[in-house]
Amino acid sequence: MAATLEEEEPKGSDVVYDVCCSICEDDGIHKEGLFNCQKCSKYFCDGCLLTHNKFLKDHSVTAKGGGDNWAVTKTDDDTLELCDEHTTEKLTMFCEDDEKLLCHVCLLRNHKQCSHVALLTDKVKSNSQSLGIAQMKTSINTLMERLEEMVKIGEQSVMSLQTSYEKVLEEIVDVRRLINDNLDRLQQNTERKLEELNCTLKISLESIRKHCIEFISKINGYSIIDIGKKSPERLFITYRKCLDQTTSADLFLRKATTNVAIDFHHNKDLEQFLASCTEFGSITSRKAVSHHVVDPNTVVSIKDKSQYNVQTATDKGPCIIAGICELSNGEFLIADNKYKCVKLLDRAYNLKEQMQLPFYPKAMCNLSINEVALIVSDGASVNEIHFLRVDKGMIVKFNTLKLNHLCYGIVIHQGYLFVTSGTAVCQYTMDGRLVKKLYEDKSEGCT
């Protein structure tokens, strides 16, 4: 029996082919597509071609490089029309309600209730006007610049993070050193008091011992043993002195303390306080733009208030601040409505840079760690959103959107711009396309 062993290419091969075998690719195996069947719209390797020809003998197959029938395609073109969620399905529809491309699985699972779903072929026919490719290219270029800058900022942020990490470590060691110094001080004070008390008690005991020796010496000096040989006068004197000494000695012994010891009662408040502590201090992160969810009913209160002068030499009166945004490095951008400009302040609130605006700034919000969106309006026909960036201490405008309604307020949420017109709240994409009007009230001139 003869057998032919064919070495199979590994599934994890790093080789990139212009065209892969369609059958093998479905199984996660990357093998080069050497043959093409136009009727099947598939490519085959040697092994899969044998199976194809066995069941579909009437199909015409073209070898790679074998004529005009061989379609040269790129992998990117193959995947472009595939659904991102259902990777084997082709995009065939567009949901105008959600502004999303759909495959038939998307339609069945998530968009049954949508009332405006169109086939891509119909959508292309109905949208015969320009798709705004030039504007899209400009937006993409701007976005790419922002992304590349964010990569650089990210690298700088990693270095800054490491610096802050090392600084906090040093602060923790400093706190420990301070606590050790205070504990050393407490220990020294306690030991000093112990030494003082010990010396005092030693002196007291030594004094008692000396007094006892003195009493013994005096009483022995009266020669009580030979008292019978003394004259009556000397006998009386000896008796009286012995009586006085014994009385004094007895009174001294009653008052004297011989059993002396030292006890230590530690500070329980200090012990309980240290036991209640779980750490030297709180560890938190500091972000330039916070997207965390907060309680909308939280009461906002003023903890501190200070005044700073941000006027320039040409300003003839107080400024009117229409907006203020903090940057990642602690500096501030403020929008001055009265003098139609944006001012950059350093951490000490000193004026660092200024950019003049064509009209009055109305409101401002953070886009990223060093970018803001600013409404500029003349209150009538000119209503624009200026995108500003602070780069190396300079204020740079990198994009402008023109809107066809009055603009008073602006915020960004989940990648969308929300702009108030005085009577409505409108949702826009970052490139200026109106998504929807969320709310409108025309009962008065400005609601």
PDB file of C-alpha atoms in Angstrom, residues 121-291:
ATOM      1  CA  THR A 121     -28.227  49.455  -2.645  1.00  0.00           C
ATOM      2  CA  ASP A 122     -31.296  51.665  -2.076  1.00  0.00           C
ATOM      3  CA  LYS A 123     -29.405  53.879   0.366  1.00  0.00           C
ATOM      4  CA  VAL A 124     -26.653  54.526  -2.167  1.00  0.00           C
ATOM      5  CA  LYS A 125     -29.213  55.349  -4.888  1.00  0.00           C
ATOM      6  CA  SER A 126     -31.161  57.755  -2.675  1.00  0.00           C
ATOM      7  CA  ASN A 127     -28.001  59.428  -1.426  1.00  0.00           C
ATOM      8  CA  SER A 128     -26.813  60.518  -4.845  1.00  0.00           C
ATOM      9  CA  GLN A 129     -25.424  63.768  -3.453  1.00  0.00           C
ATOM     10  CA  SER A 130     -21.924  64.103  -2.096  1.00  0.00           C
ATOM     11  CA  LEU A 131     -21.227  62.116   1.042  1.00  0.00           C
ATOM     12  CA  GLY A 132     -18.884  64.812   2.312  1.00  0.00           C
ATOM     13  CA  ILE A 133     -15.752  62.800   1.612  1.00  0.00           C
ATOM     14  CA  ALA A 134     -13.548  65.890   1.756  1.00  0.00           C
ATOM     15  CA  GLN A 135     -14.922  66.849   5.155  1.00  0.00           C
ATOM     16  CA  MET A 136     -14.547  63.250   6.305  1.00  0.00           C
ATOM     17  CA  LYS A 137     -10.903  63.221   5.212  1.00  0.00           C
ATOM     18  CA  THR A 138     -10.301  66.450   7.098  1.00  0.00           C
ATOM     19  CA  SER A 139     -12.003  65.049  10.182  1.00  0.00           C
ATOM     20  CA  ILE A 140      -9.999  61.818   9.933  1.00  0.00           C
ATOM     21  CA  ASN A 141      -6.740  63.722   9.545  1.00  0.00           C
ATOM     22  CA  THR A 142      -7.622  65.867  12.537  1.00  0.00           C
ATOM     23  CA  LEU A 143      -8.608  62.813  14.543  1.00  0.00           C
ATOM     24  CA  MET A 144      -5.404  61.007  13.582  1.00  0.00           C
ATOM     25  CA  GLU A 145      -3.386  64.000  14.740  1.00  0.00           C
ATOM     26  CA  ARG A 146      -5.263  63.966  18.024  1.00  0.00           C
ATOM     27  CA  LEU A 147      -4.731  60.219  18.413  1.00  0.00           C
ATOM     28  CA  GLU A 148      -1.028  60.516  17.655  1.00  0.00           C
ATOM     29  CA  GLU A 149      -0.774  63.366  20.109  1.00  0.00           C
ATOM     30  CA  MET A 150      -2.660  61.285  22.665  1.00  0.00           C
ATOM     31  CA  VAL A 151      -0.105  58.507  22.154  1.00  0.00           C
ATOM     32  CA  LYS A 152       2.662  60.983  22.932  1.00  0.00           C
ATOM     33  CA  ILE A 153       0.723  62.334  25.878  1.00  0.00           C
ATOM     34  CA  GLY A 154       0.132  58.751  27.013  1.00  0.00           C
ATOM     35  CA  GLU A 155       3.856  58.067  26.967  1.00  0.00           C
ATOM     36  CA  GLN A 156       4.453  61.257  28.919  1.00  0.00           C
ATOM     37  CA  SER A 157       1.639  60.312  31.292  1.00  0.00           C
ATOM     38  CA  VAL A 158       3.267  56.936  31.981  1.00  0.00           C
ATOM     39  CA  MET A 159       6.490  58.723  32.884  1.00  0.00           C
ATOM     40  CA  SER A 160       4.542  61.237  34.958  1.00  0.00           C
ATOM     41  CA  LEU A 161       2.683  58.378  36.645  1.00  0.00           C
ATOM     42  CA  GLN A 162       5.980  56.687  37.532  1.00  0.00           C
ATOM     43  CA  THR A 163       7.288  59.977  38.905  1.00  0.00           C
ATOM     44  CA  SER A 164       4.184  60.478  41.049  1.00  0.00           C
ATOM     45  CA  TYR A 165       4.415  56.837  42.178  1.00  0.00           C
ATOM     46  CA  GLU A 166       8.000  57.296  43.327  1.00  0.00           C
ATOM     47  CA  LYS A 167       7.097  60.617  44.971  1.00  0.00           C
ATOM     48  CA  VAL A 168       4.255  58.992  46.922  1.00  0.00           C
ATOM     49  CA  LEU A 169       6.615  56.197  48.006  1.00  0.00           C
ATOM     50  CA  GLU A 170       8.988  58.837  49.350  1.00  0.00           C
ATOM     51  CA  GLU A 171       6.092  60.546  51.136  1.00  0.00           C
ATOM     52  CA  ILE A 172       5.088  57.235  52.739  1.00  0.00           C
ATOM     53  CA  VAL A 173       8.670  56.718  53.938  1.00  0.00           C
ATOM     54  CA  ASP A 174       8.682  60.302  55.256  1.00  0.00           C
ATOM     55  CA  VAL A 175       5.460  59.659  57.177  1.00  0.00           C
ATOM     56  CA  ARG A 176       6.974  56.495  58.641  1.00  0.00           C
ATOM     57  CA  ARG A 177      10.107  58.425  59.580  1.00  0.00           C
ATOM     58  CA  LEU A 178       7.995  61.134  61.215  1.00  0.00           C
ATOM     59  CA  ILE A 179       6.025  58.539  63.175  1.00  0.00           C
ATOM     60  CA  ASN A 180       9.286  56.860  64.207  1.00  0.00           C
ATOM     61  CA  ASP A 181      10.668  60.228  65.348  1.00  0.00           C
ATOM     62  CA  ASN A 182       7.554  60.868  67.430  1.00  0.00           C
ATOM     63  CA  LEU A 183       7.665  57.355  68.886  1.00  0.00           C
ATOM     64  CA  ASP A 184      11.342  57.881  69.714  1.00  0.00           C
ATOM     65  CA  ARG A 185      10.416  61.146  71.413  1.00  0.00           C
ATOM     66  CA  LEU A 186       7.672  59.456  73.452  1.00  0.00           C
ATOM     67  CA  GLN A 187      10.049  56.660  74.408  1.00  0.00           C
ATOM     68  CA  GLN A 188      12.769  59.104  75.461  1.00  0.00           C
ATOM     69  CA  ASN A 189      10.337  61.144  77.574  1.00  0.00           C
ATOM     70  CA  THR A 190       8.991  58.006  79.240  1.00  0.00           C
ATOM     71  CA  GLU A 191      12.479  56.628  79.915  1.00  0.00           C
ATOM     72  CA  ARG A 192      13.566  59.996  81.332  1.00  0.00           C
ATOM     73  CA  LYS A 193      10.648  59.970  83.768  1.00  0.00           C
ATOM     74  CA  LEU A 194      11.497  56.377  84.673  1.00  0.00           C
ATOM     75  CA  GLU A 195      15.101  57.361  85.379  1.00  0.00           C
ATOM     76  CA  GLU A 196      14.020  60.337  87.490  1.00  0.00           C
ATOM     77  CA  LEU A 197      11.619  58.225  89.533  1.00  0.00           C
ATOM     78  CA  ASN A 198      14.201  55.484  89.985  1.00  0.00           C
ATOM     79  CA  CYS A 199      16.766  57.992  91.277  1.00  0.00           C
ATOM     80  CA  THR A 200      14.227  59.554  93.640  1.00  0.00           C
ATOM     81  CA  LEU A 201      13.257  56.178  95.094  1.00  0.00           C
ATOM     82  CA  LYS A 202      16.890  55.117  95.453  1.00  0.00           C
ATOM     83  CA  ILE A 203      17.672  58.308  97.363  1.00  0.00           C
ATOM     84  CA  SER A 204      14.660  57.722  99.591  1.00  0.00           C
ATOM     85  CA  LEU A 205      15.680  54.110 100.339  1.00  0.00           C
ATOM     86  CA  GLU A 206      19.270  55.176 100.982  1.00  0.00           C
ATOM     87  CA  SER A 207      18.024  57.857 103.373  1.00  0.00           C
ATOM     88  CA  ILE A 208      15.944  55.265 105.253  1.00  0.00           C
ATOM     89  CA  ARG A 209      18.947  52.972 105.485  1.00  0.00           C
ATOM     90  CA  LYS A 210      21.153  55.760 106.810  1.00  0.00           C
ATOM     91  CA  HIS A 211      18.560  56.791 109.401  1.00  0.00           C
ATOM     92  CA  CYS A 212      18.260  53.191 110.598  1.00  0.00           C
ATOM     93  CA  ILE A 213      22.062  52.888 110.917  1.00  0.00           C
ATOM     94  CA  GLU A 214      22.100  56.190 112.797  1.00  0.00           C
ATOM     95  CA  PHE A 215      19.430  54.988 115.251  1.00  0.00           C
ATOM     96  CA  ILE A 216      21.321  51.708 115.753  1.00  0.00           C
ATOM     97  CA  SER A 217      24.572  53.543 116.393  1.00  0.00           C
ATOM     98  CA  LYS A 218      23.030  55.931 118.903  1.00  0.00           C
ATOM     99  CA  ILE A 219      21.143  53.247 120.809  1.00  0.00           C
ATOM    100  CA  ASN A 220      24.256  51.028 120.959  1.00  0.00           C
ATOM    101  CA  GLY A 221      26.246  54.013 122.254  1.00  0.00           C
ATOM    102  CA  TYR A 222      24.171  54.213 125.386  1.00  0.00           C
ATOM    103  CA  SER A 223      25.696  50.922 126.703  1.00  0.00           C
ATOM    104  CA  ILE A 224      22.414  49.390 127.839  1.00  0.00           C
ATOM    105  CA  ILE A 225      24.241  46.188 128.769  1.00  0.00           C
ATOM    106  CA  ASP A 226      26.315  47.974 131.451  1.00  0.00           C
ATOM    107  CA  ILE A 227      23.484  50.155 132.665  1.00  0.00           C
ATOM    108  CA  GLY A 228      23.500  48.581 136.187  1.00  0.00           C
ATOM    109  CA  LYS A 229      27.039  49.867 136.885  1.00  0.00           C
ATOM    110  CA  LYS A 230      26.103  53.536 136.344  1.00  0.00           C
ATOM    111  CA  SER A 231      25.237  56.082 138.977  1.00  0.00           C
ATOM    112  CA  PRO A 232      21.576  56.942 139.506  1.00  0.00           C
ATOM    113  CA  GLU A 233      21.966  60.239 137.634  1.00  0.00           C
ATOM    114  CA  ARG A 234      23.672  58.641 134.639  1.00  0.00           C
ATOM    115  CA  LEU A 235      21.164  55.818 134.771  1.00  0.00           C
ATOM    116  CA  PHE A 236      18.268  58.291 134.490  1.00  0.00           C
ATOM    117  CA  ILE A 237      19.923  60.208 131.662  1.00  0.00           C
ATOM    118  CA  THR A 238      20.597  56.980 129.765  1.00  0.00           C
ATOM    119  CA  TYR A 239      17.034  55.844 130.314  1.00  0.00           C
ATOM    120  CA  ARG A 240      15.576  59.099 129.028  1.00  0.00           C
ATOM    121  CA  LYS A 241      17.804  59.198 125.932  1.00  0.00           C
ATOM    122  CA  CYS A 242      17.067  55.576 125.117  1.00  0.00           C
ATOM    123  CA  LEU A 243      13.377  56.255 125.522  1.00  0.00           C
ATOM    124  CA  ASP A 244      13.572  59.266 123.183  1.00  0.00           C
ATOM    125  CA  GLN A 245      15.583  57.342 120.565  1.00  0.00           C
ATOM    126  CA  THR A 246      13.359  54.275 120.650  1.00  0.00           C
ATOM    127  CA  THR A 247      10.269  56.465 120.332  1.00  0.00           C
ATOM    128  CA  SER A 248      11.786  58.328 117.380  1.00  0.00           C
ATOM    129  CA  ALA A 249      13.005  55.094 115.784  1.00  0.00           C
ATOM    130  CA  ASP A 250       9.611  53.442 116.225  1.00  0.00           C
ATOM    131  CA  LEU A 251       7.868  56.457 114.675  1.00  0.00           C
ATOM    132  CA  PHE A 252      10.395  56.481 111.794  1.00  0.00           C
ATOM    133  CA  LEU A 253       9.921  52.761 111.139  1.00  0.00           C
ATOM    134  CA  ARG A 254       6.175  53.222 111.029  1.00  0.00           C
ATOM    135  CA  LYS A 255       6.515  55.883 108.324  1.00  0.00           C
ATOM    136  CA  ALA A 256       9.403  54.365 106.395  1.00  0.00           C
ATOM    137  CA  THR A 257       8.685  52.378 103.198  1.00  0.00           C
ATOM    138  CA  THR A 258      10.957  49.492 102.436  1.00  0.00           C
ATOM    139  CA  ASN A 259       9.014  47.569  99.747  1.00  0.00           C
ATOM    140  CA  VAL A 260       9.316  49.893  96.729  1.00  0.00           C
ATOM    141  CA  ALA A 261       8.753  48.900  93.045  1.00  0.00           C
ATOM    142  CA  ILE A 262       8.077  50.664  89.748  1.00  0.00           C
ATOM    143  CA  ASP A 263       5.094  49.879  87.506  1.00  0.00           C
ATOM    144  CA  PHE A 264       4.349  50.971  83.911  1.00  0.00           C
ATOM    145  CA  HIS A 265       0.845  51.743  82.632  1.00  0.00           C
ATOM    146  CA  HIS A 266       1.002  52.295  78.877  1.00  0.00           C
ATOM    147  CA  ASN A 267      -1.087  54.866  77.016  1.00  0.00           C
ATOM    148  CA  LYS A 268      -4.150  52.895  75.935  1.00  0.00           C
ATOM    149  CA  ASP A 269      -5.474  55.816  73.874  1.00  0.00           C
ATOM    150  CA  LEU A 270      -2.314  55.715  71.772  1.00  0.00           C
ATOM    151  CA  GLU A 271      -2.543  51.937  71.417  1.00  0.00           C
ATOM    152  CA  GLN A 272      -6.203  52.065  70.391  1.00  0.00           C
ATOM    153  CA  PHE A 273      -5.547  54.883  67.925  1.00  0.00           C
ATOM    154  CA  LEU A 274      -2.727  52.996  66.216  1.00  0.00           C
ATOM    155  CA  ALA A 275      -4.827  49.816  66.163  1.00  0.00           C
ATOM    156  CA  SER A 276      -7.705  51.702  64.515  1.00  0.00           C
ATOM    157  CA  CYS A 277      -5.471  52.980  61.692  1.00  0.00           C
ATOM    158  CA  THR A 278      -5.308  50.808  58.583  1.00  0.00           C
ATOM    159  CA  GLU A 279      -2.896  52.909  56.531  1.00  0.00           C
ATOM    160  CA  PHE A 280      -0.739  56.030  56.655  1.00  0.00           C
ATOM    161  CA  GLY A 281      -3.142  57.880  54.358  1.00  0.00           C
ATOM    162  CA  SER A 282      -5.525  57.498  51.443  1.00  0.00           C
ATOM    163  CA  ILE A 283      -4.211  56.615  47.974  1.00  0.00           C
ATOM    164  CA  THR A 284      -6.206  58.246  45.166  1.00  0.00           C
ATOM    165  CA  SER A 285      -5.762  59.016  41.474  1.00  0.00           C
ATOM    166  CA  ARG A 286      -5.959  62.515  40.075  1.00  0.00           C
ATOM    167  CA  LYS A 287      -7.427  62.963  36.605  1.00  0.00           C
ATOM    168  CA  ALA A 288      -7.770  66.040  34.464  1.00  0.00           C
ATOM    169  CA  VAL A 289     -11.178  65.097  33.058  1.00  0.00           C
ATOM    170  CA  SER A 290     -13.385  62.910  35.189  1.00  0.00           C
ATOM    171  CA  HIS A 291     -16.116  60.752  33.646  1.00  0.00           C
TER     172      HIS A 291
END
